[in-house]
mmCIF file of C-alpha atoms and ligand atoms in Angstrom:
data_model
loop_
_atom_site.group_PDB
_atom_site.id
_atom_site.type_symbol
_atom_site.label_atom_id
_atom_site.label_comp_id
_atom_site.label_asym_id
_atom_site.label_seq_id
_atom_site.Cartn_x
_atom_site.Cartn_y
_atom_site.Cartn_z
ATOM 1 C CA MET A 7 -34.288 -5.176 35.106
ATOM 2 C CA LEU A 8 -34.929 -7.385 32.143
ATOM 3 C CA TYR A 9 -35.095 -4.504 29.679
ATOM 4 C CA SER A 10 -31.747 -3.040 30.595
ATOM 5 C CA SER A 11 -30.004 -6.368 30.876
ATOM 6 C CA ASN A 12 -31.254 -7.265 27.393
ATOM 7 C CA LYS A 13 -30.001 -3.943 26.178
ATOM 8 C CA THR A 14 -26.629 -4.605 27.739
ATOM 9 C CA LEU A 15 -26.520 -8.033 26.195
ATOM 10 C CA LEU A 16 -27.442 -6.618 22.792
ATOM 11 C CA ALA A 17 -24.822 -3.887 23.068
ATOM 12 C CA PHE A 18 -22.288 -6.483 24.113
ATOM 13 C CA SER A 19 -23.083 -8.800 21.230
ATOM 14 C CA ILE A 20 -22.965 -5.936 18.725
ATOM 15 C CA ALA A 21 -19.629 -4.801 20.117
ATOM 16 C CA PHE A 22 -18.353 -8.355 20.048
ATOM 17 C CA THR A 23 -19.464 -8.918 16.435
ATOM 18 C CA ALA A 24 -18.026 -5.569 15.362
ATOM 19 C CA CYS A 25 -14.801 -6.413 17.103
ATOM 20 C CA GLN A 26 -14.523 -9.771 15.389
ATOM 21 C CA ALA A 27 -15.359 -8.324 11.985
ATOM 22 C CA ALA A 28 -13.110 -5.346 12.442
ATOM 23 C CA LYS A 29 -9.721 -6.803 11.581
ATOM 24 C CA GLY A 30 -8.120 -4.906 8.703
ATOM 25 C CA THR A 31 -7.066 -6.381 5.374
ATOM 26 C CA LEU A 32 -3.433 -7.251 4.661
ATOM 27 C CA GLY A 33 -1.985 -6.741 1.191
ATOM 28 C CA PHE A 34 1.505 -6.599 -0.306
ATOM 29 C CA ALA A 35 3.297 -4.348 -2.759
ATOM 30 C CA LEU A 36 4.392 -6.534 -5.669
ATOM 31 C CA GLY A 37 7.038 -5.782 -8.304
ATOM 32 C CA THR A 38 6.789 -6.418 -12.049
ATOM 33 C CA LYS A 39 10.267 -7.901 -12.534
ATOM 34 C CA LYS A 40 11.982 -11.218 -11.875
ATOM 35 C CA ALA A 41 15.371 -11.560 -10.142
ATOM 36 C CA ASP A 42 17.242 -10.997 -13.433
ATOM 37 C CA SER A 43 15.131 -7.857 -14.132
ATOM 38 C CA SER A 44 13.179 -9.471 -16.966
ATOM 39 C CA CYS A 45 9.428 -8.871 -16.917
ATOM 40 C CA LYS A 46 7.084 -11.191 -15.046
ATOM 41 C CA ALA A 47 4.493 -13.019 -17.144
ATOM 42 C CA GLN A 48 1.114 -14.431 -16.122
ATOM 43 C CA ALA A 49 2.626 -17.696 -14.813
ATOM 44 C CA ASP A 50 5.102 -15.762 -12.636
ATOM 45 C CA TYR A 51 2.266 -13.774 -11.058
ATOM 46 C CA GLU A 52 0.336 -17.004 -10.498
ATOM 47 C CA SER A 53 3.274 -18.444 -8.611
ATOM 48 C CA ASP A 54 3.663 -15.173 -6.632
ATOM 49 C CA PHE A 55 -0.011 -15.303 -5.651
ATOM 50 C CA LYS A 56 0.217 -18.906 -4.472
ATOM 51 C CA LEU A 57 3.237 -18.050 -2.296
ATOM 52 C CA ILE A 58 1.614 -14.900 -0.838
ATOM 53 C CA ALA A 59 -1.668 -16.675 -0.033
ATOM 54 C CA ALA A 60 0.092 -19.679 1.538
ATOM 55 C CA ALA A 61 2.435 -17.566 3.680
ATOM 56 C CA SER A 62 0.043 -14.853 4.828
ATOM 57 C CA GLY A 63 -3.534 -15.579 3.772
ATOM 58 C CA SER A 64 -3.513 -12.266 1.872
ATOM 59 C CA LYS A 65 -5.407 -12.031 -1.423
ATOM 60 C CA ILE A 66 -4.615 -8.508 -2.566
ATOM 61 C CA VAL A 67 -1.536 -6.797 -4.026
ATOM 62 C CA ARG A 68 -0.693 -3.346 -5.341
ATOM 63 C CA GLY A 69 1.458 -2.235 -8.246
ATOM 64 C CA TYR A 70 2.836 1.093 -9.434
ATOM 65 C CA SER A 71 2.532 1.202 -13.225
ATOM 66 C CA ALA A 72 -0.049 -0.756 -15.201
ATOM 67 C CA SER A 73 1.871 -0.549 -18.489
ATOM 68 C CA ASP A 74 5.390 -1.257 -17.168
ATOM 69 C CA CYS A 75 6.213 -4.846 -18.229
ATOM 70 C CA ASN A 76 2.639 -5.093 -19.547
ATOM 71 C CA ALA A 77 1.646 -5.523 -15.912
ATOM 72 C CA ALA A 78 -2.131 -5.150 -16.315
ATOM 73 C CA ARG A 79 -2.219 -7.604 -19.227
ATOM 74 C CA GLU A 80 -0.201 -10.262 -17.347
ATOM 75 C CA ILE A 81 -1.357 -9.847 -13.733
ATOM 76 C CA LEU A 82 -5.140 -9.706 -14.191
ATOM 77 C CA PRO A 83 -5.679 -13.201 -15.662
ATOM 78 C CA ALA A 84 -3.337 -14.554 -12.964
ATOM 79 C CA ALA A 85 -5.376 -12.756 -10.294
ATOM 80 C CA LYS A 86 -8.548 -14.256 -11.721
ATOM 81 C CA SER A 87 -7.174 -17.786 -11.667
ATOM 82 C CA GLN A 88 -5.920 -17.416 -8.060
ATOM 83 C CA GLY A 89 -8.836 -15.403 -6.625
ATOM 84 C CA PHE A 90 -6.723 -12.278 -6.040
ATOM 85 C CA GLN A 91 -7.513 -8.601 -6.345
ATOM 86 C CA VAL A 92 -5.096 -5.953 -7.557
ATOM 87 C CA ILE A 93 -4.622 -2.219 -7.164
ATOM 88 C CA LEU A 94 -3.245 -1.022 -10.502
ATOM 89 C CA GLY A 95 -0.953 1.999 -10.575
ATOM 90 C CA ILE A 96 -0.530 4.985 -12.837
ATOM 91 C CA TRP A 97 2.812 6.807 -12.994
ATOM 92 C CA PRO A 98 1.572 10.311 -13.787
ATOM 93 C CA ASP A 99 4.823 12.238 -13.346
ATOM 94 C CA VAL A 100 5.334 12.516 -17.079
ATOM 95 C CA GLU A 101 2.642 12.719 -19.753
ATOM 96 C CA LYS A 102 3.771 9.604 -21.633
ATOM 97 C CA SER A 103 3.651 7.230 -18.671
ATOM 98 C CA TYR A 104 0.307 8.689 -17.594
ATOM 99 C CA ASN A 105 -1.142 7.980 -21.021
ATOM 100 C CA ASP A 106 0.440 4.514 -21.306
ATOM 101 C CA ASP A 107 -0.820 3.429 -17.892
ATOM 102 C CA LYS A 108 -4.263 4.894 -18.512
ATOM 103 C CA ALA A 109 -4.484 3.007 -21.816
ATOM 104 C CA ALA A 110 -3.412 -0.273 -20.169
ATOM 105 C CA ILE A 111 -6.050 0.160 -17.474
ATOM 106 C CA THR A 112 -8.912 1.124 -19.774
ATOM 107 C CA THR A 113 -7.995 -1.802 -22.065
ATOM 108 C CA TYR A 114 -7.672 -4.591 -19.478
ATOM 109 C CA ALA A 115 -9.497 -3.507 -16.304
ATOM 110 C CA PRO A 116 -13.059 -3.709 -17.686
ATOM 111 C CA LYS A 117 -12.423 -7.322 -18.779
ATOM 112 C CA PHE A 118 -11.391 -8.220 -15.210
ATOM 113 C CA ALA A 119 -13.732 -5.990 -13.232
ATOM 114 C CA ASP A 120 -13.818 -8.313 -10.191
ATOM 115 C CA GLN A 121 -10.020 -8.413 -10.016
ATOM 116 C CA VAL A 122 -9.338 -4.660 -10.090
ATOM 117 C CA TYR A 123 -9.939 -3.360 -6.585
ATOM 118 C CA ALA A 124 -8.738 0.178 -7.259
ATOM 119 C CA VAL A 125 -6.472 2.421 -9.315
ATOM 120 C CA THR A 126 -3.898 4.703 -7.697
ATOM 121 C CA VAL A 127 -2.918 7.752 -9.718
ATOM 122 C CA GLY A 128 0.632 8.484 -8.576
ATOM 123 C CA SER A 129 2.929 7.226 -5.873
ATOM 124 C CA GLU A 130 4.383 9.930 -3.598
ATOM 125 C CA THR A 131 3.986 12.636 -6.257
ATOM 126 C CA LEU A 132 3.149 15.243 -3.597
ATOM 127 C CA TYR A 133 6.159 14.149 -1.550
ATOM 128 C CA ARG A 134 8.422 14.654 -4.578
ATOM 129 C CA GLY A 135 6.787 18.011 -5.241
ATOM 130 C CA ASN A 136 5.582 16.995 -8.699
ATOM 131 C CA PHE A 137 1.989 18.140 -8.257
ATOM 132 C CA THR A 138 -0.210 20.296 -6.079
ATOM 133 C CA GLY A 139 -3.260 18.703 -4.467
ATOM 134 C CA ALA A 140 -5.424 20.374 -7.118
ATOM 135 C CA THR A 141 -3.445 19.132 -10.127
ATOM 136 C CA LEU A 142 -3.376 15.618 -8.670
ATOM 137 C CA LEU A 143 -7.153 15.772 -8.091
ATOM 138 C CA ALA A 144 -7.641 16.664 -11.766
ATOM 139 C CA LYS A 145 -5.719 13.517 -12.755
ATOM 140 C CA VAL A 146 -7.653 11.352 -10.290
ATOM 141 C CA ASN A 147 -10.916 12.721 -11.689
ATOM 142 C CA ASP A 148 -9.740 12.112 -15.256
ATOM 143 C CA MET A 149 -9.229 8.426 -14.383
ATOM 144 C CA LYS A 150 -12.519 8.256 -12.475
ATOM 145 C CA ASN A 151 -14.207 9.508 -15.612
ATOM 146 C CA ALA A 152 -12.398 6.952 -17.764
ATOM 147 C CA LEU A 153 -13.659 4.166 -15.445
ATOM 148 C CA LYS A 154 -17.216 5.468 -15.095
ATOM 149 C CA GLY A 155 -19.724 2.634 -14.907
ATOM 150 C CA THR A 156 -17.275 0.270 -13.157
ATOM 151 C CA LYS A 157 -17.011 -0.219 -9.379
ATOM 152 C CA ILE A 158 -13.247 0.376 -9.454
ATOM 153 C CA LYS A 159 -12.155 2.879 -6.789
ATOM 154 C CA VAL A 160 -9.771 5.659 -7.814
ATOM 155 C CA GLY A 161 -7.351 7.588 -5.600
ATOM 156 C CA THR A 162 -3.650 8.032 -4.920
ATOM 157 C CA ALA A 163 -0.787 6.940 -2.646
ATOM 158 C CA ASP A 164 1.497 9.385 -0.845
ATOM 159 C CA SER A 165 3.626 9.895 2.216
ATOM 160 C CA TRP A 166 1.781 10.430 5.541
ATOM 161 C CA ASN A 167 3.227 13.905 6.085
ATOM 162 C CA LYS A 168 1.831 15.241 2.805
ATOM 163 C CA TYR A 169 -1.681 14.319 4.016
ATOM 164 C CA ALA A 170 -1.035 15.657 7.525
ATOM 165 C CA ASP A 171 0.542 19.001 6.505
ATOM 166 C CA GLY A 172 -2.208 20.234 4.172
ATOM 167 C CA THR A 173 -0.437 19.610 0.845
ATOM 168 C CA ALA A 174 -3.164 17.135 -0.180
ATOM 169 C CA ASP A 175 -6.153 19.192 1.053
ATOM 170 C CA ASP A 176 -7.556 20.037 -2.393
ATOM 171 C CA LEU A 177 -7.366 16.366 -3.330
ATOM 172 C CA ILE A 178 -8.999 15.262 -0.053
ATOM 173 C CA ARG A 179 -11.857 17.766 -0.507
ATOM 174 C CA GLY A 180 -12.458 16.391 -4.010
ATOM 175 C CA ASN A 181 -13.733 13.037 -2.650
ATOM 176 C CA PRO A 182 -11.278 10.475 -4.001
ATOM 177 C CA ASP A 183 -12.610 6.939 -3.377
ATOM 178 C CA ILE A 184 -9.432 5.675 -1.727
ATOM 179 C CA LEU A 185 -6.207 7.079 -0.256
ATOM 180 C CA LEU A 186 -3.089 5.072 0.515
ATOM 181 C CA VAL A 187 -0.850 6.521 3.225
ATOM 182 C CA ASN A 188 2.830 5.507 3.320
ATOM 183 C CA ALA A 189 4.573 5.561 6.698
ATOM 184 C CA PHE A 190 7.845 3.938 7.740
ATOM 185 C CA GLY A 191 9.123 3.909 11.304
ATOM 186 C CA PHE A 192 12.348 2.873 9.541
ATOM 187 C CA TRP A 193 12.695 6.025 7.410
ATOM 188 C CA GLN A 194 11.965 8.095 10.515
ATOM 189 C CA GLY A 195 15.203 6.627 11.857
ATOM 190 C CA GLN A 196 13.535 4.865 14.795
ATOM 191 C CA ASP A 197 14.976 1.786 16.441
ATOM 192 C CA THR A 198 12.642 -1.194 16.724
ATOM 193 C CA SER A 199 11.621 -0.321 20.293
ATOM 194 C CA ASN A 200 9.890 2.872 19.060
ATOM 195 C CA ALA A 201 9.305 2.209 15.340
ATOM 196 C CA THR A 202 5.766 0.887 15.766
ATOM 197 C CA HIS A 203 4.875 3.841 17.994
ATOM 198 C CA GLN A 204 6.203 6.216 15.312
ATOM 199 C CA TYR A 205 4.336 4.385 12.510
ATOM 200 C CA PHE A 206 1.004 4.474 14.367
ATOM 201 C CA ASP A 207 1.520 8.129 15.258
ATOM 202 C CA ASP A 208 2.283 9.083 11.626
ATOM 203 C CA ILE A 209 -0.708 7.159 10.253
ATOM 204 C CA MET A 210 -3.091 8.619 12.823
ATOM 205 C CA GLN A 211 -1.886 12.174 12.097
ATOM 206 C CA ALA A 212 -2.674 11.600 8.421
ATOM 207 C CA TYR A 213 -6.072 9.947 9.083
ATOM 208 C CA GLN A 214 -7.054 12.655 11.560
ATOM 209 C CA HIS A 215 -6.286 15.432 9.076
ATOM 210 C CA ILE A 216 -8.082 13.634 6.238
ATOM 211 C CA GLY A 217 -11.146 13.298 8.503
ATOM 212 C CA ALA A 218 -10.986 16.979 9.444
ATOM 213 C CA ILE A 219 -10.782 18.128 5.813
ATOM 214 C CA ASN A 220 -13.399 15.679 4.531
ATOM 215 C CA PRO A 221 -15.815 14.944 7.394
ATOM 216 C CA SER A 222 -17.949 12.634 5.228
ATOM 217 C CA HIS A 223 -15.523 9.877 6.294
ATOM 218 C CA LYS A 224 -16.303 8.085 3.043
ATOM 219 C CA ILE A 225 -12.752 7.923 1.750
ATOM 220 C CA GLU A 226 -11.350 4.406 2.139
ATOM 221 C CA LEU A 227 -7.970 4.500 3.890
ATOM 222 C CA TRP A 228 -5.052 2.074 3.825
ATOM 223 C CA THR A 229 -1.440 2.104 4.838
ATOM 224 C CA GLY A 230 0.007 2.159 1.328
ATOM 225 C CA GLU A 231 3.525 1.087 2.246
ATOM 226 C CA THR A 232 5.271 0.126 5.437
ATOM 227 C CA GLY A 233 7.995 -2.380 6.208
ATOM 228 C CA TRP A 234 11.553 -3.014 7.336
ATOM 229 C CA PRO A 235 14.661 -4.301 5.505
ATOM 230 C CA SER A 236 16.144 -7.645 6.581
ATOM 231 C CA ASP A 237 19.796 -8.776 6.881
ATOM 232 C CA GLY A 238 21.873 -7.181 4.116
ATOM 233 C CA GLY A 239 19.815 -3.978 3.998
ATOM 234 C CA THR A 240 21.182 -0.507 4.749
ATOM 235 C CA ASP A 241 20.684 1.061 8.197
ATOM 236 C CA PHE A 242 19.122 4.502 8.566
ATOM 237 C CA LYS A 243 20.091 6.438 11.713
ATOM 238 C CA ALA A 244 18.842 4.401 14.720
ATOM 239 C CA ALA A 245 16.851 2.095 12.417
ATOM 240 C CA LYS A 246 18.929 -1.043 11.912
ATOM 241 C CA ALA A 247 18.252 -3.405 9.031
ATOM 242 C CA GLY A 248 18.006 -7.036 10.092
ATOM 243 C CA THR A 249 15.732 -10.023 9.824
ATOM 244 C CA LYS A 250 15.013 -10.101 13.552
ATOM 245 C CA ASN A 251 14.068 -6.416 13.552
ATOM 246 C CA ALA A 252 11.948 -6.874 10.421
ATOM 247 C CA ALA A 253 10.094 -9.731 12.137
ATOM 248 C CA THR A 254 9.465 -7.561 15.207
ATOM 249 C CA TYR A 255 8.140 -4.713 13.061
ATOM 250 C CA PHE A 256 5.865 -7.058 11.127
ATOM 251 C CA SER A 257 4.332 -8.588 14.244
ATOM 252 C CA GLN A 258 4.028 -5.346 16.243
ATOM 253 C CA GLY A 259 3.517 -2.684 13.568
ATOM 254 C CA ILE A 260 1.796 -4.401 10.665
ATOM 255 C CA CYS A 261 -0.180 -6.975 12.666
ATOM 256 C CA GLY A 262 -0.919 -4.308 15.291
ATOM 257 C CA MET A 263 -2.450 -1.983 12.691
ATOM 258 C CA LEU A 264 -4.525 -4.852 11.237
ATOM 259 C CA ASN A 265 -5.705 -5.874 14.692
ATOM 260 C CA TRP A 266 -6.882 -2.320 15.280
ATOM 261 C CA GLY A 267 -9.058 -2.723 12.179
ATOM 262 C CA TYR A 268 -7.012 -0.747 9.657
ATOM 263 C CA ASN A 269 -5.906 -1.989 6.214
ATOM 264 C CA VAL A 270 -2.200 -2.321 5.425
ATOM 265 C CA PHE A 271 -0.079 -2.914 2.352
ATOM 266 C CA ALA A 272 3.263 -4.284 3.478
ATOM 267 C CA PHE A 273 6.264 -3.156 1.443
ATOM 268 C CA GLU A 274 6.969 -5.534 -0.136
ATOM 269 C CA ALA A 275 6.115 -9.136 -1.003
ATOM 270 C CA PHE A 276 9.475 -10.361 -2.369
ATOM 271 C CA ASP A 277 13.064 -9.101 -2.454
ATOM 272 C CA GLU A 278 13.939 -7.413 -5.745
ATOM 273 C CA PRO A 279 17.667 -8.166 -6.299
ATOM 274 C CA TRP A 280 17.724 -6.359 -9.673
ATOM 275 C CA LYS A 281 17.141 -2.957 -8.037
ATOM 276 C CA PRO A 282 20.102 -0.559 -8.261
ATOM 277 C CA LYS A 283 21.383 1.125 -5.101
ATOM 278 C CA SER A 284 19.744 4.507 -4.644
ATOM 279 C CA LYS A 285 21.313 7.649 -3.264
ATOM 280 C CA GLY A 286 19.528 8.600 -0.061
ATOM 281 C CA ASP A 287 19.895 11.398 2.478
ATOM 282 C CA GLY A 288 23.479 12.636 2.761
ATOM 283 C CA GLY A 289 24.489 10.915 -0.477
ATOM 284 C CA ILE A 290 24.653 7.495 1.198
ATOM 285 C CA LEU A 291 24.086 4.611 -1.217
ATOM 286 C CA ALA A 292 21.123 2.637 0.116
ATOM 287 C CA ASP A 293 20.422 -0.980 -0.663
ATOM 288 C CA GLU A 294 16.807 -1.523 -1.764
ATOM 289 C CA THR A 295 16.973 -5.229 -2.460
ATOM 290 C CA HIS A 296 16.141 -6.602 1.001
ATOM 291 C CA TRP A 297 12.693 -5.190 1.726
ATOM 292 C CA GLY A 298 10.775 -8.374 0.872
ATOM 293 C CA ALA A 299 8.758 -10.227 3.482
ATOM 294 C CA MET A 300 9.866 -13.209 1.399
ATOM 295 C CA THR A 301 13.122 -13.964 -0.395
ATOM 296 C CA VAL A 302 13.168 -13.739 -4.178
ATOM 297 C CA ASP A 303 12.608 -17.511 -4.347
ATOM 298 C CA GLY A 304 9.520 -17.245 -2.179
ATOM 299 C CA LYS A 305 10.610 -18.265 1.328
ATOM 300 C CA SER A 306 9.100 -16.288 4.219
ATOM 301 C CA LYS A 307 11.813 -14.606 6.279
ATOM 302 C CA TYR A 308 9.555 -14.722 9.382
ATOM 303 C CA SER A 309 5.919 -15.410 10.161
ATOM 304 C CA LEU A 310 3.559 -13.421 7.915
ATOM 305 C CA LYS A 311 0.444 -14.530 9.754
ATOM 306 C CA CYS A 312 -1.140 -12.056 12.153
HETATM 307 C C1 LIG B 23 9.038 7.639 19.569
HETATM 308 O O1 LIG B 23 7.925 7.862 18.732
HETATM 309 C C2 LIG B 23 7.106 8.942 19.128
HETATM 310 C C3 LIG B 23 5.883 8.938 18.229
HETATM 311 O O2 LIG B 23 6.155 9.304 16.935
HETATM 312 C C4 LIG B 23 7.908 10.230 19.057
HETATM 313 O O3 LIG B 23 7.099 11.315 19.465
HETATM 314 C C5 LIG B 23 9.134 10.122 19.928
HETATM 315 O O4 LIG B 23 9.953 11.256 19.768
HETATM 316 C C6 LIG B 23 9.928 8.868 19.585
HETATM 317 N N1 LIG B 23 11.008 8.665 20.537
HETATM 318 C C7 LIG B 23 12.292 8.817 20.188
HETATM 319 C C8 LIG B 23 13.264 8.485 21.289
HETATM 320 O O5 LIG B 23 12.641 9.183 19.091
HETATM 321 C C1 LIG B 24 8.135 19.100 -12.015
HETATM 322 C C2 LIG B 24 8.776 17.927 -11.329
HETATM 323 O O1 LIG B 24 9.068 18.004 -10.159
HETATM 324 N N1 LIG B 24 8.969 16.858 -12.055
HETATM 325 C C3 LIG B 24 9.497 15.618 -11.534
HETATM 326 C C4 LIG B 24 8.440 14.574 -11.494
HETATM 327 O O2 LIG B 24 8.934 13.306 -11.170
HETATM 328 C C5 LIG B 24 9.986 12.840 -11.983
HETATM 329 C C6 LIG B 24 10.377 11.481 -11.491
HETATM 330 O O3 LIG B 24 9.364 10.575 -11.682
HETATM 331 C C7 LIG B 24 11.144 13.785 -11.960
HETATM 332 O O4 LIG B 24 12.156 13.334 -12.828
HETATM 333 C C8 LIG B 24 10.687 15.180 -12.354
HETATM 334 O O5 LIG B 24 11.737 16.073 -12.186
#
């Protein structure tokens, strides 16, 4: 029957178009400091952006504090010159950094409205137990108010389990524009054969709960951080640092999530050799300087194209 075969054809072409358009967006977490721990300036961000675009095709990065190293002032003109967009961060844990970051954003973001994709108020504040969902929502709404009249999205970034276990419910109900969900097969102690499975499972638990609490499905969702340390990094249980394992996780986990149509920020763009060792679970000193997809001088450790 002509009618039904046309219908089938139409359905097929819609599905095909949707499928082609559905690939998620890849971004990278980007630090504010150079190898020697001095602050990056506009020219440094320009060179970062050229390296990121050439290696991966990505045109978006996220930061954690808009006032640290004058990040908003230096990164936004660089983003404009290189056609990048930026998620600016606020560190709300203490009053002073909240106010400093808010001031940096309200000063510079309106002048670069096309470059500022979103603002995240906090990074893993629920995970650290700093705020309840309700107190975090109040801070998100305070920033939303400060950016009224712009198209800049406002939300937060936190660990997947804090979205899945109800800690963030008051925030989710309050209609933030955007939520970033951090999930690491690595920090779940998974070896590479199961790390992607674990990552997808964690992300889907978070997304499912967010959808159940806020059925409007209007909150934009991204993986906020995921990644794997390369040679020289510290192991965690069955998760072994190593460049080969990092490459496997990038191609299976990160590219897999993008191919399913979901947005991902990889942690992180470049190694940060200035970072001090941090004390992790069981008092073990963990190296945090080998998480870059690229070395500090901008060489890809493996293919960053999906
Ligand atoms: C592999 O990942 C899945 C999904 O998170 C998890 O349920 C399972 O326990 C993991 N397997 C092992 C051997 O840890
Ligand atoms: C109340 C509380 O838990 N405060 C913590 C918030 O986060 C900072 C780190 O950014 C901690 O030092 C505080 O103890």
